[in-house]
XYZ file of C-alpha atoms in Angstrom:
578
model
C -7.500 -30.640 -4.764
C -7.991 -30.921 -1.054
C -7.849 -27.698 0.761
C -5.270 -27.953 4.218
C -7.565 -26.899 7.361
C -6.247 -24.313 9.336
C -5.238 -24.362 12.865
C -7.980 -22.349 14.749
C -6.887 -18.496 14.978
C -5.723 -16.583 18.129
C -8.718 -15.974 20.633
C -10.223 -12.960 19.573
C -10.268 -11.931 23.341
C -8.819 -9.098 25.131
C -5.057 -9.750 25.515
C -2.294 -7.750 26.519
C 1.220 -7.857 24.293
C 2.849 -10.661 26.561
C -0.306 -13.164 25.972
C -0.118 -11.919 22.493
C 3.381 -12.781 21.855
C 2.758 -16.669 23.577
C -0.427 -17.458 21.165
C 1.632 -15.989 18.041
C 4.899 -18.393 18.726
C 2.619 -21.397 19.844
C 0.823 -20.669 16.125
C 4.176 -21.047 14.850
C 5.270 -24.063 15.959
C 1.426 -25.421 15.411
C 2.031 -24.605 11.563
C 5.432 -26.180 10.810
C 5.699 -23.581 7.813
C 9.880 -22.693 8.212
C 9.896 -22.046 4.815
C 7.448 -18.460 6.193
C 10.604 -16.856 7.633
C 13.776 -16.029 6.862
C 14.266 -14.516 10.000
C 12.446 -15.672 12.812
C 13.368 -13.851 16.694
C 13.268 -16.341 19.411
C 10.260 -15.999 21.743
C 12.145 -15.080 24.857
C 13.568 -11.880 23.319
C 9.748 -10.850 22.114
C 8.466 -11.535 24.761
C 10.825 -9.244 27.131
C 9.898 -6.570 24.940
C 5.890 -7.005 24.915
C 6.447 -7.240 28.994
C 8.639 -3.484 28.643
C 5.527 -2.479 26.680
C 2.818 -3.620 29.090
C 5.171 -1.048 31.560
C 5.283 2.036 29.433
C 1.184 0.963 28.514
C 1.208 1.270 32.771
C 2.741 4.580 32.721
C 0.630 6.386 30.790
C 1.662 6.155 27.443
C -0.458 6.821 24.359
C 0.636 4.112 22.071
C -1.771 3.557 19.111
C -0.314 0.046 17.946
C 0.116 -1.278 21.688
C 0.777 -4.800 20.980
C 0.205 -5.297 17.141
C 2.396 -8.505 15.830
C 4.626 -7.584 12.947
C 6.055 -9.438 10.654
C 8.431 -7.582 7.588
C 9.435 -8.633 4.501
C 13.076 -9.326 4.220
C 14.139 -6.555 1.896
C 12.989 -4.198 4.553
C 15.500 -3.114 6.910
C 15.527 -3.541 10.876
C 18.359 -2.714 12.683
C 19.786 -5.804 14.041
C 18.164 -8.530 11.846
C 20.024 -9.415 8.834
C 18.904 -8.645 5.488
C 18.853 -11.651 2.632
C 16.503 -10.403 -0.468
C 16.451 -14.013 0.122
C 19.801 -14.633 -1.251
C 22.271 -15.643 1.355
C 25.155 -13.930 -0.933
C 23.897 -10.792 -0.429
C 23.074 -10.688 3.633
C 23.884 -7.719 5.329
C 23.258 -6.263 9.113
C 21.742 -2.895 9.129
C 22.737 -0.235 11.401
C 19.000 2.271 11.028
C 15.285 0.506 10.528
C 13.884 1.728 7.705
C 11.227 4.574 8.785
C 8.464 2.542 7.878
C 9.364 0.004 10.116
C 10.241 2.755 12.803
C 7.176 4.428 12.684
C 5.724 1.392 14.048
C 7.579 0.445 16.033
C 7.538 3.501 18.033
C 3.573 3.215 18.101
C 3.912 -0.034 19.868
C 4.524 -2.422 17.020
C 6.024 -5.563 17.938
C 8.598 -7.359 14.537
C 8.616 -11.470 15.367
C 10.577 -11.017 12.294
C 11.813 -11.443 8.387
C 9.843 -13.056 6.048
C 10.716 -15.039 2.969
C 9.706 -13.518 -0.469
C 10.843 -14.442 -4.189
C 14.225 -13.409 -4.022
C 15.194 -9.539 -4.358
C 12.157 -8.840 -4.536
C 10.979 -10.366 -8.442
C 8.424 -12.282 -9.608
C 4.683 -13.045 -8.343
C 4.751 -16.387 -7.256
C 6.699 -17.014 -4.115
C 9.096 -19.953 -5.047
C 12.175 -18.226 -6.443
C 14.086 -18.194 -2.818
C 16.455 -20.668 -1.354
C 15.039 -20.604 1.775
C 11.688 -22.301 0.082
C 9.325 -21.993 -1.713
C 6.114 -20.558 0.388
C 3.186 -22.736 0.342
C -0.224 -20.796 0.249
C -2.269 -20.811 3.098
C -5.062 -22.628 2.029
C -3.774 -24.930 -0.455
C -0.665 -26.499 0.141
C 0.055 -28.128 -3.282
C -0.331 -24.374 -5.046
C 1.762 -21.197 -5.141
C 1.323 -18.120 -2.041
C 1.890 -15.316 -4.622
C 4.721 -13.497 -4.548
C 6.890 -11.376 -4.389
C 5.939 -10.492 -0.833
C 5.100 -14.597 -0.298
C 5.708 -15.115 3.564
C 4.311 -11.735 4.569
C 1.275 -12.714 3.673
C 0.703 -16.215 4.653
C 1.784 -15.255 8.174
C -0.992 -12.715 8.193
C -3.381 -16.043 6.397
C -2.413 -18.310 9.067
C -2.961 -15.724 12.478
C 0.800 -15.666 13.228
C 1.327 -12.652 13.107
C -1.395 -9.067 13.007
C 0.123 -7.574 9.875
C 2.636 -7.832 7.638
C 4.351 -5.572 5.679
C 5.408 -6.249 2.069
C 6.504 -4.449 -1.131
C 4.827 -4.082 -4.161
C 6.383 -3.375 -7.384
C 4.510 -5.286 -10.023
C 1.806 -6.406 -7.678
C 3.132 -7.642 -4.890
C 1.566 -6.631 -2.345
C -1.897 -8.135 -3.786
C -1.529 -11.016 -5.514
C -0.699 -13.077 -2.646
C -3.167 -10.750 -0.531
C -5.788 -11.784 -3.489
C -4.222 -16.037 -3.382
C -4.521 -16.058 0.785
C -7.947 -14.571 0.864
C -6.799 -11.329 2.807
C -6.775 -7.657 2.508
C -3.479 -5.571 0.876
C -2.824 -1.822 0.606
C -0.505 -0.430 -1.925
C -0.682 3.468 -1.544
C 0.401 6.391 -3.951
C 3.952 6.063 -5.254
C 5.920 7.851 -2.139
C 3.239 8.230 0.482
C 5.160 5.296 2.205
C 8.893 6.386 2.044
C 11.246 3.845 0.795
C 14.915 4.501 2.968
C 15.950 1.771 4.018
C 14.312 -1.001 1.335
C 16.306 -2.445 -0.684
C 15.383 -1.639 -4.654
C 13.765 -3.507 -7.384
C 13.007 -0.828 -9.322
C 13.521 2.253 -7.526
C 10.866 4.481 -9.538
C 8.372 2.186 -8.425
C 8.524 0.374 -5.571
C 6.139 0.904 -2.489
C 5.826 -0.547 0.862
C 2.542 -1.964 1.216
C 0.434 -3.956 3.932
C -0.932 -7.348 4.689
C -3.911 -7.616 7.300
C -7.068 -9.982 7.428
C -9.196 -6.860 7.696
C -9.007 -3.804 5.728
C -9.264 -1.633 9.013
C -6.621 -3.046 10.228
C -4.700 -2.522 7.074
C -6.047 1.353 7.015
C -4.846 1.849 10.286
C -0.813 0.470 9.623
C -1.050 2.225 6.372
C -1.595 5.551 8.221
C 0.666 5.194 10.291
C 3.828 4.668 7.580
C 3.071 7.956 6.210
C 5.085 10.567 5.710
C 7.888 12.194 3.553
C 11.395 11.205 4.640
C 14.646 12.965 3.796
C 17.107 10.307 3.267
C 13.895 9.517 -0.056
C 14.021 11.887 -2.043
C 11.165 10.012 -3.707
C 8.666 10.704 -1.216
C 5.747 12.508 -1.454
C 3.626 14.008 1.028
C -1.433 14.500 0.534
C -1.844 17.660 -1.383
C -3.695 20.204 -1.033
C -6.446 19.156 -3.490
C -6.650 15.311 -1.734
C -9.817 13.681 -3.054
C -11.272 12.561 0.947
C -14.727 10.762 -0.794
C -16.205 9.871 -3.437
C -20.587 10.044 -4.393
C -22.703 7.472 -2.209
C -23.860 5.544 -6.003
C -20.465 5.207 -6.864
C -19.871 4.121 -10.224
C -16.908 1.885 -10.440
C -15.231 1.399 -14.273
C -15.440 -2.926 -15.232
C -12.738 -3.839 -18.002
C -14.756 -5.251 -21.229
C -15.319 -8.385 -21.706
C -11.852 -8.244 -24.312
C -9.875 -7.090 -21.682
C -10.143 -10.269 -19.478
C -9.501 -13.298 -21.477
C -6.321 -13.716 -19.524
C -8.738 -15.362 -16.855
C -9.179 -18.974 -16.383
C -13.142 -19.420 -16.477
C -13.057 -20.171 -12.598
C -11.837 -17.022 -12.045
C -14.003 -15.667 -14.609
C -17.275 -16.776 -13.271
C -15.917 -15.380 -9.529
C -15.120 -12.235 -10.997
C -18.457 -11.767 -12.447
C -19.641 -12.825 -8.996
C -18.279 -10.012 -7.443
C -19.482 -7.168 -9.501
C -23.220 -8.742 -9.277
C -22.660 -8.265 -5.209
C -21.116 -4.582 -6.034
C -24.367 -3.999 -7.815
C -26.790 -5.643 -5.557
C -24.963 -3.536 -2.443
C -26.405 -0.225 -4.901
C -23.044 0.186 -7.217
C -23.688 0.812 -10.108
C -20.793 -0.326 -13.004
C -19.639 1.047 -16.199
C -17.831 -1.125 -18.702
C -14.541 0.530 -20.343
C -11.959 -0.576 -22.036
C -8.305 -0.976 -20.282
C -6.301 -1.956 -23.658
C -3.626 1.117 -23.084
C -3.436 0.027 -19.400
C -2.848 -3.716 -20.212
C 0.106 -2.598 -23.208
C 1.599 -0.452 -20.800
C 1.696 -3.746 -17.878
C 3.767 -5.540 -20.438
C 6.821 -2.735 -20.605
C 7.432 -3.784 -17.012
C 9.418 -7.018 -18.025
C 9.244 -6.953 -21.894
C 10.510 -3.686 -22.191
C 13.544 -1.032 -21.644
C 11.513 -0.083 -18.241
C 13.380 -2.986 -16.768
C 16.996 -1.416 -17.040
C 15.566 -0.558 -13.101
C 16.292 -4.021 -11.995
C 19.363 -4.315 -13.850
C 20.403 -1.244 -11.796
C 19.092 -1.982 -9.061
C 20.768 -5.131 -8.386
C 22.222 -6.039 -11.992
C 26.222 -5.407 -10.850
C 25.819 -7.795 -7.817
C 24.056 -10.607 -9.234
C 26.547 -10.453 -12.182
C 28.770 -12.214 -9.785
C 27.362 -15.040 -9.102
C 26.639 -14.666 -5.906
C 25.555 -17.888 -3.185
C 22.193 -18.944 -3.543
C 21.147 -16.787 -6.661
C 18.037 -17.822 -8.413
C 18.893 -18.784 -12.290
C 15.420 -17.842 -13.341
C 15.863 -13.771 -11.378
C 19.866 -13.951 -12.386
C 18.696 -14.329 -15.496
C 16.075 -11.772 -15.742
C 18.104 -8.667 -14.448
C 20.480 -10.179 -16.853
C 18.458 -9.500 -19.333
C 17.177 -5.949 -18.546
C 21.072 -4.895 -19.498
C 20.282 -5.076 -22.617
C 17.792 -2.147 -23.931
C 19.649 0.921 -25.136
C 18.755 4.358 -23.513
C 16.683 5.397 -26.545
C 14.199 2.801 -26.244
C 14.155 3.761 -22.378
C 13.522 7.067 -23.373
C 10.999 5.285 -26.181
C 9.192 3.461 -23.378
C 9.270 6.322 -20.735
C 6.494 8.082 -23.898
C 4.643 5.010 -24.237
C 3.715 5.464 -20.475
C 2.821 8.919 -20.649
C 0.225 7.864 -23.179
C -1.059 5.568 -20.769
C -0.460 7.202 -18.216
C -2.810 10.229 -19.730
C -5.528 7.405 -21.298
C -5.292 6.452 -17.240
C -6.679 10.097 -16.442
C -9.349 10.217 -18.700
C -10.926 7.262 -17.212
C -10.465 8.154 -13.754
C -12.219 12.110 -15.207
C -15.067 9.898 -15.694
C -15.229 7.526 -12.699
C -13.854 7.254 -9.238
C -12.305 3.932 -9.232
C -11.651 1.552 -11.052
C -12.497 -2.861 -9.878
C -10.208 -5.330 -11.721
C -9.287 -9.050 -11.023
C -6.565 -8.999 -8.745
C -4.745 -11.952 -10.377
C -5.398 -14.897 -13.735
C -4.993 -17.914 -12.124
C -3.933 -19.958 -8.939
C -1.151 -22.157 -10.201
C 0.240 -25.077 -8.483
C 3.529 -25.400 -7.744
C 4.686 -27.830 -9.649
C 2.814 -25.733 -12.935
C 5.677 -23.152 -11.653
C 8.220 -25.541 -11.625
C 7.464 -26.520 -15.124
C 6.490 -22.797 -16.355
C 8.405 -20.223 -14.229
C 8.082 -17.198 -16.999
C 5.028 -17.517 -18.421
C 3.109 -18.273 -15.524
C 4.264 -15.092 -13.485
C 4.441 -12.542 -16.968
C 0.221 -14.179 -16.505
C -0.151 -13.443 -13.122
C 0.919 -9.516 -13.453
C -1.590 -9.049 -16.445
C -3.586 -6.638 -14.038
C -1.389 -4.991 -11.305
C 1.374 -4.560 -13.974
C 0.875 -1.727 -14.773
C -0.268 0.024 -11.569
C 2.936 2.009 -10.396
C 4.107 2.405 -14.200
C 1.337 4.954 -14.328
C 1.370 6.070 -10.629
C -1.865 4.706 -9.583
C -3.432 3.543 -5.713
C -4.730 0.296 -5.637
C -5.905 -2.008 -2.174
C -6.756 -5.635 -2.930
C -9.627 -7.166 -1.156
C -11.548 -10.719 -1.370
C -14.172 -11.080 -4.136
C -16.507 -13.716 -4.193
C -14.582 -17.441 -3.680
C -14.591 -19.587 -7.100
C -16.851 -22.657 -7.448
C -14.375 -24.418 -6.195
C -14.091 -22.677 -2.970
C -10.364 -21.434 -3.995
C -9.933 -17.095 -2.350
C -10.160 -14.906 -5.354
C -9.550 -11.304 -4.863
C -10.206 -8.183 -6.695
C -8.754 -4.706 -6.751
C -9.993 -0.947 -6.482
C -7.558 1.304 -8.558
C -7.474 4.909 -7.732
C -5.254 7.793 -9.631
C -2.363 9.003 -7.184
C -3.757 10.546 -3.845
C -6.676 9.016 -4.202
C -6.003 5.941 -2.279
C -9.005 6.857 0.339
C -11.331 6.612 -2.213
C -10.162 3.056 -3.040
C -10.847 2.224 0.681
C -14.228 3.617 0.332
C -15.257 1.742 -2.562
C -13.665 -1.521 -0.773
C -14.984 -1.494 2.235
C -18.942 -0.824 0.427
C -18.101 -3.862 -1.865
C -17.005 -6.007 1.940
C -20.222 -4.136 3.353
C -18.059 -3.437 6.304
C -17.640 0.769 8.085
C -14.852 2.603 5.564
C -11.845 3.380 7.524
C -10.037 6.420 7.245
C -6.206 6.833 5.688
C -5.480 10.034 6.146
C -7.427 13.033 8.113
C -5.814 15.829 6.092
C -8.513 18.187 5.384
C -11.529 20.660 6.883
C -14.697 19.911 8.463
C -17.898 22.054 6.510
C -20.873 22.037 8.571
C -24.031 21.948 6.272
C -27.249 23.471 6.482
C -29.261 24.028 3.818
C -29.627 23.464 -0.438
C -26.077 21.257 0.719
C -27.365 18.996 2.665
C -27.758 15.071 1.150
C -31.160 15.355 -1.722
C -31.056 18.951 -2.415
C -30.033 20.961 -5.364
C -26.461 21.834 -4.392
C -25.162 18.470 -3.072
C -23.510 17.577 -6.096
C -21.433 20.246 -5.600
C -20.074 18.466 -2.169
C -19.756 15.226 -4.859
C -17.505 16.629 -7.313
C -15.233 18.517 -4.441
C -14.987 14.549 -2.943
C -16.205 15.552 0.052
C -16.422 12.585 2.674
C -19.312 12.231 4.508
C -19.008 12.610 8.424
C -22.268 12.347 9.926
C -25.494 14.410 11.046
C -25.037 16.881 13.899
C -26.664 20.121 15.074
C -25.435 23.458 16.138
C -25.481 24.638 20.194
C -28.556 26.668 20.433
C -27.037 29.619 19.472
C -27.934 30.427 15.890
C -30.753 31.630 14.100
C -32.201 30.628 10.196
C -33.806 32.682 7.426
C -34.990 32.135 4.148
C -33.109 34.091 1.976
C -34.333 35.074 -1.500
C -32.101 33.225 -4.101
C -32.240 30.133 -7.025
C -32.175 27.663 -6.287
C -33.718 28.898 -2.563
C -31.582 28.757 0.860
C -31.153 29.451 3.916
C -28.801 31.750 6.244
C -27.790 31.288 9.427
C -26.639 33.667 11.826
C -25.186 33.553 15.229
C -27.014 35.100 17.925
C -26.197 34.047 21.380
C -27.449 31.540 24.170
C -31.170 32.277 25.132
C -31.766 33.997 21.631
C -31.145 30.781 19.453
C -31.868 27.170 18.445
C -30.636 24.498 17.488
C -30.341 23.691 14.426
C -29.558 20.414 12.454
C -27.137 20.086 9.678
C -24.315 17.631 7.899
C -20.754 17.406 8.912
C -18.327 16.758 5.594
C -14.549 16.936 5.049
C -13.334 18.353 2.364
C -9.624 19.104 1.184
C -8.186 22.806 1.583
C -7.863 22.895 -2.649
C -11.759 22.084 -2.237
C -12.581 24.248 0.849
C -11.251 27.099 -1.319
C -13.283 26.837 -3.749
C -16.138 26.248 -2.846
C -15.014 29.928 -0.443
C -14.295 31.695 -3.618
C -17.593 30.269 -5.657
C -19.614 31.498 -2.642
C -22.421 33.915 -3.912
C -23.687 36.792 -2.077
C -24.969 37.199 1.508
C -22.857 33.284 1.689
C -20.400 33.456 3.704
C -17.721 30.739 5.541
C -16.708 31.569 9.430
C -16.655 29.532 12.400
C -19.830 27.495 13.828
C -20.371 26.278 17.613
C -21.343 22.521 17.238
C -24.238 21.305 19.990
C -20.621 18.852 21.500
C -18.914 22.388 21.958
C -16.402 21.451 18.594
C -15.697 24.339 16.596
C -16.670 23.797 12.877
C -16.208 25.701 9.120
C -19.809 26.182 8.206
C -22.307 28.712 6.384
C -23.592 31.931 7.150
C -24.886 34.862 5.777
C -24.611 39.066 6.601
C -26.735 40.393 9.254
C -27.958 43.373 6.380
C -29.160 40.167 4.574
C -31.218 38.521 7.219
C -32.725 41.545 8.390
C -35.144 41.815 5.339
C -36.058 37.827 5.596
C -38.062 35.436 6.828
C -37.033 33.883 10.146
C -37.768 30.055 9.780
C -36.034 29.056 13.071
C -39.660 27.729 14.324
C -39.398 24.925 11.739
C -36.452 23.253 13.337
C -34.104 23.317 9.913
C -34.031 23.647 6.494
C -35.571 20.280 5.303
C -38.429 21.265 7.836
C -39.343 24.006 6.597
C -39.098 22.753 2.988
C -41.643 19.775 3.827
C -43.896 22.143 5.149
C -44.132 23.480 2.012
C -42.907 26.953 2.231
């Protein structure tokens, strides 16, 4: 199949919001892909907002996302713009903007419009819409992936910087894989779903598409935070893991778990695993059969009743533009009895326990995002079976309260985009992003800055005997630092050997090297409760003038210890053979 040549993306040179808007609309006209948009705002309207934004910036307002061009899936409310869920008979114009979008607008983002989707966010193919099947960004005879089809293709073609989708069964990840971009699906509840038309309310997640991991992470971070109107919204817990070991071992599925992959996709997955190992990572093969069995419950089990609760009554009235495949799926969701739903919840609990055991041993699970890249014609001939297959590796994530980030893997031999996911437990989103960054060989962006910075100067340094405690605490390495020239170091009688550091003031002390880590509040508390005498935690001044938490010792213990300040740090002392 011949790949569609792309129009040159907007030039990377810095541009103000107004120029970015003008470029975006030129790109939209050049591609002439009307099926991407359900509601595209006029260029004049968005330009006027861009000019007003430039005035605010000139007045000194701090707007971290100033000029970010955004597309929004048309099941997410924006005040004054229609919400259709790709069903003309459902159309309504909300008065309030969903908090997920409002938080981006407050930071300077500009919305170009609302994008097409598989109707009522039911599907992974991007074809179930009366507004047209959304064609793939690279191969116009193939599917774009759904349900967040328009959002993903708008990003892939350079029409916008980022786009919002939703993900219940994989809709924020499958379109990313098929269009060669990044999709971030945070933990359930971190981004509120107020103002999002529900598909399965307990399992719906607002997601982000972008062409690079850093931007996708930045946009996701800007939306995170509880909302009083969303009873399912959550915040970062006190034990949020913030980092993974430097040589992380990823879990990968056993061969018999991968039989749904086409040969081309299986070869691409193997090549992606090889890329991870070539970069210094390690893998361990695990059986994920229980997770794959749980995935089937989203559509073939009683859990699908959530879809009927969300839209069954509306679709039973045969509204204008209702997609027949979607209507059949939702109508079938009325059949399960209450006791069947309870039984399936028990099966999900068993699968969740299996997932916890897996993540007790490995920080993340590396999976193919989807199984194949079908043509539009194939999906038209076999709409349900292909769609079901494509969710093989995505369906279980939200059911089991897992986070995931989808990134490009190695292309197939034919040059087709292939994507993988880094899957982690709830609230371990940062670990997944770190692993994805390592796979892409790019700096790891921060999704959360929650936690406390801890300075270590002795046995907890990298490569030394107690460093494993920081890895077990899922601490994040922030870099090498030095103290202000106001400290002295002594060698304490301990096993393993460790130093003590004391503040003696300017003129009497030296600047000592160390490493800075960020720990969750719970991890820092565990460190403090387990500190052996005479070690303490207190505030330490860095040579930058910042004060951070760090290790020290009491003066009485230091009085009889050997002063080793002159060695210029604990490593130097050890290397000197002392």
